[in-house]
Amino acid sequence: MAAKACDVEEQPEIKVFDYAKRAQWLRAAVLGANDGLLSTASLMMGVGAVKKDVKTMIVTGIAGLVAGACSMAIGELVSVYSQYDIEMAQMKREGRTENMGTKELEAEKEKLPNPWQAAGASALAFSVGALVPLLGAAFVKDYGVRVGVVIGVVSFALLGFGWLGGMLGKAPALKASLRVLVGGWIAMALTFGLTKLVGSTGL
């Protein structure tokens, strides 16, 4: 019995992988990519309503990608840093940091979300989504075909992101995909229509 007890005590500690934490990161990445996809596509469609040449649409898309990625990164950095500061302040108020050594304190800090990793992941996810309409429009000269290609590739990507978001959020995948797709169509149609209307007034 003593030998068995000794064997049990000597068994290495098994680290449990935090799948919930991974799912949160994946879901945030999917949402970021969806934002990049839809905002860039809508921007390109809106500008394309009044400027039909391919260069204008591509430059508009690139500007949307850079601006959106920077905005997402800075917003995520500020948000996660605020959360980090709150968690550290709470630990100090509770007196947990006073009895910790340097290694223990570093270990506790590693458990907290990393603001720079979050900012980089957010910017990367947005950029990946934004590249979809850019690549779809880049090699098509004819305006009508170009718009059709952008709508097609964006619709396909919206269905994929909606399905992934639904799976990670434990929601019905088909319903989530259709909801994201219809929402994307509405966003692109409104941007195209309103920009066309403003452009036709001669402002």
PDB file of C-alpha atoms in Angstrom:
ATOM      1  CA  MET A   1       0.000   0.000   0.000  1.00  0.00           C
ATOM      2  CA  ALA A   2       2.856   2.337   0.866  1.00  0.00           C
ATOM      3  CA  ALA A   3       4.492   1.610  -2.499  1.00  0.00           C
ATOM      4  CA  LYS A   4       1.247   2.383  -4.316  1.00  0.00           C
ATOM      5  CA  ALA A   5       0.821   5.628  -2.402  1.00  0.00           C
ATOM      6  CA  CYS A   6       4.391   6.567  -3.304  1.00  0.00           C
ATOM      7  CA  ASP A   7       3.721   5.848  -6.988  1.00  0.00           C
ATOM      8  CA  VAL A   8       0.636   8.064  -6.908  1.00  0.00           C
ATOM      9  CA  GLU A   9       2.576  10.899  -5.321  1.00  0.00           C
ATOM     10  CA  GLU A  10       5.400  10.612  -7.868  1.00  0.00           C
ATOM     11  CA  GLN A  11       3.104  10.850 -10.885  1.00  0.00           C
ATOM     12  CA  PRO A  12       3.857  14.031 -12.860  1.00  0.00           C
ATOM     13  CA  GLU A  13       1.297  16.789 -12.774  1.00  0.00           C
ATOM     14  CA  ILE A  14      -0.863  16.779 -15.889  1.00  0.00           C
ATOM     15  CA  LYS A  15      -1.472  20.217 -17.329  1.00  0.00           C
ATOM     16  CA  VAL A  16      -5.058  20.761 -18.409  1.00  0.00           C
ATOM     17  CA  PHE A  17      -5.319  22.695 -21.661  1.00  0.00           C
ATOM     18  CA  ASP A  18      -7.748  25.594 -21.405  1.00  0.00           C
ATOM     19  CA  TYR A  19      -9.989  24.980 -24.406  1.00  0.00           C
ATOM     20  CA  ALA A  20     -12.408  27.707 -23.307  1.00  0.00           C
ATOM     21  CA  LYS A  21      -9.591  30.257 -23.452  1.00  0.00           C
ATOM     22  CA  ARG A  22      -8.556  29.020 -26.912  1.00  0.00           C
ATOM     23  CA  ALA A  23     -12.154  29.263 -28.117  1.00  0.00           C
ATOM     24  CA  GLN A  24     -12.338  32.878 -26.930  1.00  0.00           C
ATOM     25  CA  TRP A  25      -9.188  33.762 -28.893  1.00  0.00           C
ATOM     26  CA  LEU A  26     -10.458  31.975 -32.003  1.00  0.00           C
ATOM     27  CA  ARG A  27     -13.840  33.650 -31.787  1.00  0.00           C
ATOM     28  CA  ALA A  28     -12.188  37.073 -31.411  1.00  0.00           C
ATOM     29  CA  ALA A  29     -10.026  36.309 -34.453  1.00  0.00           C
ATOM     30  CA  VAL A  30     -13.071  35.305 -36.508  1.00  0.00           C
ATOM     31  CA  LEU A  31     -14.933  38.467 -35.499  1.00  0.00           C
ATOM     32  CA  GLY A  32     -11.892  40.602 -36.329  1.00  0.00           C
ATOM     33  CA  ALA A  33     -11.528  38.996 -39.741  1.00  0.00           C
ATOM     34  CA  ASN A  34     -15.235  39.474 -40.376  1.00  0.00           C
ATOM     35  CA  ASP A  35     -14.924  43.173 -39.486  1.00  0.00           C
ATOM     36  CA  GLY A  36     -12.001  43.560 -41.883  1.00  0.00           C
ATOM     37  CA  LEU A  37     -13.834  41.742 -44.640  1.00  0.00           C
ATOM     38  CA  LEU A  38     -17.093  43.662 -44.370  1.00  0.00           C
ATOM     39  CA  SER A  39     -15.780  47.164 -43.671  1.00  0.00           C
ATOM     40  CA  THR A  40     -13.203  47.019 -46.483  1.00  0.00           C
ATOM     41  CA  ALA A  41     -15.652  45.496 -48.964  1.00  0.00           C
ATOM     42  CA  SER A  42     -18.312  48.091 -48.116  1.00  0.00           C
ATOM     43  CA  LEU A  43     -15.774  50.911 -48.437  1.00  0.00           C
ATOM     44  CA  MET A  44     -14.638  49.631 -51.840  1.00  0.00           C
ATOM     45  CA  MET A  45     -18.224  49.223 -53.016  1.00  0.00           C
ATOM     46  CA  GLY A  46     -19.125  52.714 -51.832  1.00  0.00           C
ATOM     47  CA  VAL A  47     -16.207  54.442 -53.535  1.00  0.00           C
ATOM     48  CA  GLY A  48     -16.693  52.199 -56.564  1.00  0.00           C
ATOM     49  CA  ALA A  49     -20.205  53.568 -56.918  1.00  0.00           C
ATOM     50  CA  VAL A  50     -18.774  56.943 -58.012  1.00  0.00           C
ATOM     51  CA  LYS A  51     -15.245  56.021 -59.179  1.00  0.00           C
ATOM     52  CA  LYS A  52     -15.321  52.923 -61.362  1.00  0.00           C
ATOM     53  CA  ASP A  53     -11.619  52.485 -62.173  1.00  0.00           C
ATOM     54  CA  VAL A  54      -9.787  49.573 -60.561  1.00  0.00           C
ATOM     55  CA  LYS A  55      -6.966  51.731 -59.139  1.00  0.00           C
ATOM     56  CA  THR A  56      -9.354  53.843 -57.082  1.00  0.00           C
ATOM     57  CA  MET A  57     -11.074  50.773 -55.649  1.00  0.00           C
ATOM     58  CA  ILE A  58      -7.785  49.087 -54.750  1.00  0.00           C
ATOM     59  CA  VAL A  59      -6.292  52.210 -53.163  1.00  0.00           C
ATOM     60  CA  THR A  60      -9.507  52.670 -51.194  1.00  0.00           C
ATOM     61  CA  GLY A  61      -9.338  49.062 -50.003  1.00  0.00           C
ATOM     62  CA  ILE A  62      -5.707  49.384 -48.951  1.00  0.00           C
ATOM     63  CA  ALA A  63      -6.481  52.576 -47.040  1.00  0.00           C
ATOM     64  CA  GLY A  64      -9.362  50.797 -45.323  1.00  0.00           C
ATOM     65  CA  LEU A  65      -7.137  47.838 -44.444  1.00  0.00           C
ATOM     66  CA  VAL A  66      -4.375  49.980 -42.917  1.00  0.00           C
ATOM     67  CA  ALA A  67      -6.722  52.325 -41.061  1.00  0.00           C
ATOM     68  CA  GLY A  68      -8.909  49.513 -39.797  1.00  0.00           C
ATOM     69  CA  ALA A  69      -6.009  47.318 -38.662  1.00  0.00           C
ATOM     70  CA  CYS A  70      -4.417  50.246 -36.792  1.00  0.00           C
ATOM     71  CA  SER A  71      -7.736  51.160 -35.205  1.00  0.00           C
ATOM     72  CA  MET A  72      -8.397  47.580 -34.109  1.00  0.00           C
ATOM     73  CA  ALA A  73      -4.870  47.177 -32.725  1.00  0.00           C
ATOM     74  CA  ILE A  74      -4.909  50.435 -30.757  1.00  0.00           C
ATOM     75  CA  GLY A  75      -8.399  49.797 -29.425  1.00  0.00           C
ATOM     76  CA  GLU A  76      -7.455  46.278 -28.323  1.00  0.00           C
ATOM     77  CA  LEU A  77      -4.185  47.515 -26.789  1.00  0.00           C
ATOM     78  CA  VAL A  78      -5.943  50.176 -24.710  1.00  0.00           C
ATOM     79  CA  SER A  79      -8.735  47.812 -23.689  1.00  0.00           C
ATOM     80  CA  VAL A  80      -6.493  44.923 -22.632  1.00  0.00           C
ATOM     81  CA  TYR A  81      -4.000  47.230 -20.896  1.00  0.00           C
ATOM     82  CA  SER A  82      -6.898  48.636 -18.864  1.00  0.00           C
ATOM     83  CA  GLN A  83      -7.946  45.114 -17.917  1.00  0.00           C
ATOM     84  CA  TYR A  84      -4.325  44.263 -17.053  1.00  0.00           C
ATOM     85  CA  ASP A  85      -3.979  47.353 -14.818  1.00  0.00           C
ATOM     86  CA  ILE A  86      -7.269  46.573 -13.054  1.00  0.00           C
ATOM     87  CA  GLU A  87      -6.196  42.979 -12.366  1.00  0.00           C
ATOM     88  CA  MET A  88      -2.788  44.083 -11.018  1.00  0.00           C
ATOM     89  CA  ALA A  89      -4.361  46.770  -8.845  1.00  0.00           C
ATOM     90  CA  GLN A  90      -6.806  44.212  -7.457  1.00  0.00           C
ATOM     91  CA  MET A  91      -3.943  41.863  -6.590  1.00  0.00           C
ATOM     92  CA  LYS A  92      -2.123  44.672  -4.746  1.00  0.00           C
ATOM     93  CA  ARG A  93      -5.265  45.659  -2.826  1.00  0.00           C
ATOM     94  CA  GLU A  94      -5.727  42.074  -1.698  1.00  0.00           C
ATOM     95  CA  GLY A  95      -2.083  41.916  -0.619  1.00  0.00           C
ATOM     96  CA  ARG A  96      -1.285  38.950  -2.821  1.00  0.00           C
ATOM     97  CA  THR A  97       1.837  40.520  -4.341  1.00  0.00           C
ATOM     98  CA  GLU A  98       3.497  41.252  -0.978  1.00  0.00           C
ATOM     99  CA  ASN A  99       4.287  37.617  -0.178  1.00  0.00           C
ATOM    100  CA  MET A 100       5.289  36.659  -3.714  1.00  0.00           C
ATOM    101  CA  GLY A 101       8.800  36.173  -4.996  1.00  0.00           C
ATOM    102  CA  THR A 102       9.903  37.484  -8.381  1.00  0.00           C
ATOM    103  CA  LYS A 103       9.200  34.184 -10.147  1.00  0.00           C
ATOM    104  CA  GLU A 104       5.773  33.834  -8.565  1.00  0.00           C
ATOM    105  CA  LEU A 105       4.855  37.398  -9.533  1.00  0.00           C
ATOM    106  CA  GLU A 106       5.988  36.819 -13.107  1.00  0.00           C
ATOM    107  CA  ALA A 107       3.952  33.610 -13.228  1.00  0.00           C
ATOM    108  CA  GLU A 108       0.862  35.505 -12.087  1.00  0.00           C
ATOM    109  CA  LYS A 109       1.457  38.196 -14.705  1.00  0.00           C
ATOM    110  CA  GLU A 110       1.719  35.557 -17.425  1.00  0.00           C
ATOM    111  CA  LYS A 111      -1.794  34.389 -16.556  1.00  0.00           C
ATOM    112  CA  LEU A 112      -3.134  37.842 -17.407  1.00  0.00           C
ATOM    113  CA  PRO A 113      -3.937  38.773 -21.029  1.00  0.00           C
ATOM    114  CA  ASN A 114      -0.992  40.226 -22.949  1.00  0.00           C
ATOM    115  CA  PRO A 115      -1.968  43.620 -24.458  1.00  0.00           C
ATOM    116  CA  TRP A 116       0.612  43.484 -27.260  1.00  0.00           C
ATOM    117  CA  GLN A 117      -0.338  39.955 -28.294  1.00  0.00           C
ATOM    118  CA  ALA A 118      -4.010  40.941 -28.313  1.00  0.00           C
ATOM    119  CA  ALA A 119      -3.285  44.051 -30.403  1.00  0.00           C
ATOM    120  CA  GLY A 120      -1.200  42.098 -32.911  1.00  0.00           C
ATOM    121  CA  ALA A 121      -3.762  39.314 -33.209  1.00  0.00           C
ATOM    122  CA  SER A 122      -6.576  41.820 -33.720  1.00  0.00           C
ATOM    123  CA  ALA A 123      -4.698  43.726 -36.430  1.00  0.00           C
ATOM    124  CA  LEU A 124      -3.690  40.488 -38.181  1.00  0.00           C
ATOM    125  CA  ALA A 125      -7.238  39.097 -38.134  1.00  0.00           C
ATOM    126  CA  PHE A 126      -8.645  42.354 -39.547  1.00  0.00           C
ATOM    127  CA  SER A 127      -5.990  42.407 -42.276  1.00  0.00           C
ATOM    128  CA  VAL A 128      -6.707  38.811 -43.322  1.00  0.00           C
ATOM    129  CA  GLY A 129     -10.386  39.619 -43.729  1.00  0.00           C
ATOM    130  CA  ALA A 130      -9.668  42.848 -45.598  1.00  0.00           C
ATOM    131  CA  LEU A 131      -7.440  41.047 -48.108  1.00  0.00           C
ATOM    132  CA  VAL A 132     -10.381  39.013 -49.443  1.00  0.00           C
ATOM    133  CA  PRO A 133     -12.174  41.814 -51.355  1.00  0.00           C
ATOM    134  CA  LEU A 134      -8.828  43.367 -52.320  1.00  0.00           C
ATOM    135  CA  LEU A 135      -7.614  40.176 -53.984  1.00  0.00           C
ATOM    136  CA  GLY A 136     -11.014  39.684 -55.589  1.00  0.00           C
ATOM    137  CA  ALA A 137     -10.929  43.107 -57.257  1.00  0.00           C
ATOM    138  CA  ALA A 138      -7.228  43.393 -58.036  1.00  0.00           C
ATOM    139  CA  PHE A 139      -7.133  41.447 -61.291  1.00  0.00           C
ATOM    140  CA  VAL A 140     -10.468  42.388 -62.882  1.00  0.00           C
ATOM    141  CA  LYS A 141     -10.533  45.389 -65.235  1.00  0.00           C
ATOM    142  CA  ASP A 142     -14.216  45.442 -66.181  1.00  0.00           C
ATOM    143  CA  TYR A 143     -16.256  47.349 -63.585  1.00  0.00           C
ATOM    144  CA  GLY A 144     -19.384  45.198 -63.663  1.00  0.00           C
ATOM    145  CA  VAL A 145     -17.443  41.940 -63.474  1.00  0.00           C
ATOM    146  CA  ARG A 146     -15.241  43.376 -60.709  1.00  0.00           C
ATOM    147  CA  VAL A 147     -18.240  44.291 -58.558  1.00  0.00           C
ATOM    148  CA  GLY A 148     -19.743  40.841 -59.141  1.00  0.00           C
ATOM    149  CA  VAL A 149     -16.477  39.124 -58.165  1.00  0.00           C
ATOM    150  CA  VAL A 150     -16.166  41.219 -54.995  1.00  0.00           C
ATOM    151  CA  ILE A 151     -19.738  40.419 -53.976  1.00  0.00           C
ATOM    152  CA  GLY A 152     -19.173  36.734 -54.711  1.00  0.00           C
ATOM    153  CA  VAL A 153     -15.931  36.274 -52.788  1.00  0.00           C
ATOM    154  CA  VAL A 154     -17.162  38.403 -49.891  1.00  0.00           C
ATOM    155  CA  SER A 155     -20.414  36.415 -49.696  1.00  0.00           C
ATOM    156  CA  PHE A 156     -18.499  33.141 -49.652  1.00  0.00           C
ATOM    157  CA  ALA A 157     -16.177  34.452 -46.920  1.00  0.00           C
ATOM    158  CA  LEU A 158     -19.109  35.801 -44.871  1.00  0.00           C
ATOM    159  CA  LEU A 159     -20.715  32.346 -44.932  1.00  0.00           C
ATOM    160  CA  GLY A 160     -17.440  30.808 -43.753  1.00  0.00           C
ATOM    161  CA  PHE A 161     -16.883  33.321 -40.960  1.00  0.00           C
ATOM    162  CA  GLY A 162     -20.516  33.019 -39.891  1.00  0.00           C
ATOM    163  CA  TRP A 163     -20.221  29.239 -39.730  1.00  0.00           C
ATOM    164  CA  LEU A 164     -16.995  29.436 -37.692  1.00  0.00           C
ATOM    165  CA  GLY A 165     -18.468  32.011 -35.340  1.00  0.00           C
ATOM    166  CA  GLY A 166     -21.547  29.869 -34.828  1.00  0.00           C
ATOM    167  CA  MET A 167     -19.502  26.735 -34.131  1.00  0.00           C
ATOM    168  CA  LEU A 168     -17.256  28.514 -31.623  1.00  0.00           C
ATOM    169  CA  GLY A 169     -20.233  30.186 -29.968  1.00  0.00           C
ATOM    170  CA  LYS A 170     -22.174  26.887 -29.799  1.00  0.00           C
ATOM    171  CA  ALA A 171     -24.936  28.373 -31.980  1.00  0.00           C
ATOM    172  CA  PRO A 172     -26.659  26.792 -35.021  1.00  0.00           C
ATOM    173  CA  ALA A 173     -24.042  27.155 -37.771  1.00  0.00           C
ATOM    174  CA  LEU A 174     -26.495  27.532 -40.665  1.00  0.00           C
ATOM    175  CA  LYS A 175     -28.521  30.246 -38.962  1.00  0.00           C
ATOM    176  CA  ALA A 176     -25.347  32.096 -37.922  1.00  0.00           C
ATOM    177  CA  SER A 177     -23.969  31.916 -41.483  1.00  0.00           C
ATOM    178  CA  LEU A 178     -27.146  33.251 -43.056  1.00  0.00           C
ATOM    179  CA  ARG A 179     -27.405  36.026 -40.465  1.00  0.00           C
ATOM    180  CA  VAL A 180     -23.860  37.198 -41.173  1.00  0.00           C
ATOM    181  CA  LEU A 181     -24.402  36.914 -44.941  1.00  0.00           C
ATOM    182  CA  VAL A 182     -27.626  38.954 -44.958  1.00  0.00           C
ATOM    183  CA  GLY A 183     -26.100  41.550 -42.642  1.00  0.00           C
ATOM    184  CA  GLY A 184     -23.106  41.856 -44.963  1.00  0.00           C
ATOM    185  CA  TRP A 185     -25.311  42.301 -48.022  1.00  0.00           C
ATOM    186  CA  ILE A 186     -27.291  45.028 -46.263  1.00  0.00           C
ATOM    187  CA  ALA A 187     -24.088  46.847 -45.220  1.00  0.00           C
ATOM    188  CA  MET A 188     -22.648  46.748 -48.764  1.00  0.00           C
ATOM    189  CA  ALA A 189     -25.963  47.759 -50.359  1.00  0.00           C
ATOM    190  CA  LEU A 190     -26.458  50.710 -48.013  1.00  0.00           C
ATOM    191  CA  THR A 191     -22.891  51.933 -48.504  1.00  0.00           C
ATOM    192  CA  PHE A 192     -23.144  51.599 -52.284  1.00  0.00           C
ATOM    193  CA  GLY A 193     -26.597  53.217 -52.484  1.00  0.00           C
ATOM    194  CA  LEU A 194     -25.929  56.155 -50.172  1.00  0.00           C
ATOM    195  CA  THR A 195     -22.554  56.919 -51.764  1.00  0.00           C
ATOM    196  CA  LYS A 196     -24.145  56.749 -55.211  1.00  0.00           C
ATOM    197  CA  LEU A 197     -26.873  59.129 -54.049  1.00  0.00           C
ATOM    198  CA  VAL A 198     -24.399  61.614 -52.589  1.00  0.00           C
ATOM    199  CA  GLY A 199     -22.204  61.363 -55.696  1.00  0.00           C
ATOM    200  CA  SER A 200     -25.176  62.070 -57.997  1.00  0.00           C
ATOM    201  CA  THR A 201     -25.947  65.349 -56.213  1.00  0.00           C
ATOM    202  CA  GLY A 202     -22.658  66.802 -57.426  1.00  0.00           C
ATOM    203  CA  LEU A 203     -21.267  67.568 -53.964  1.00  0.00           C
TER     204      LEU A 203
END
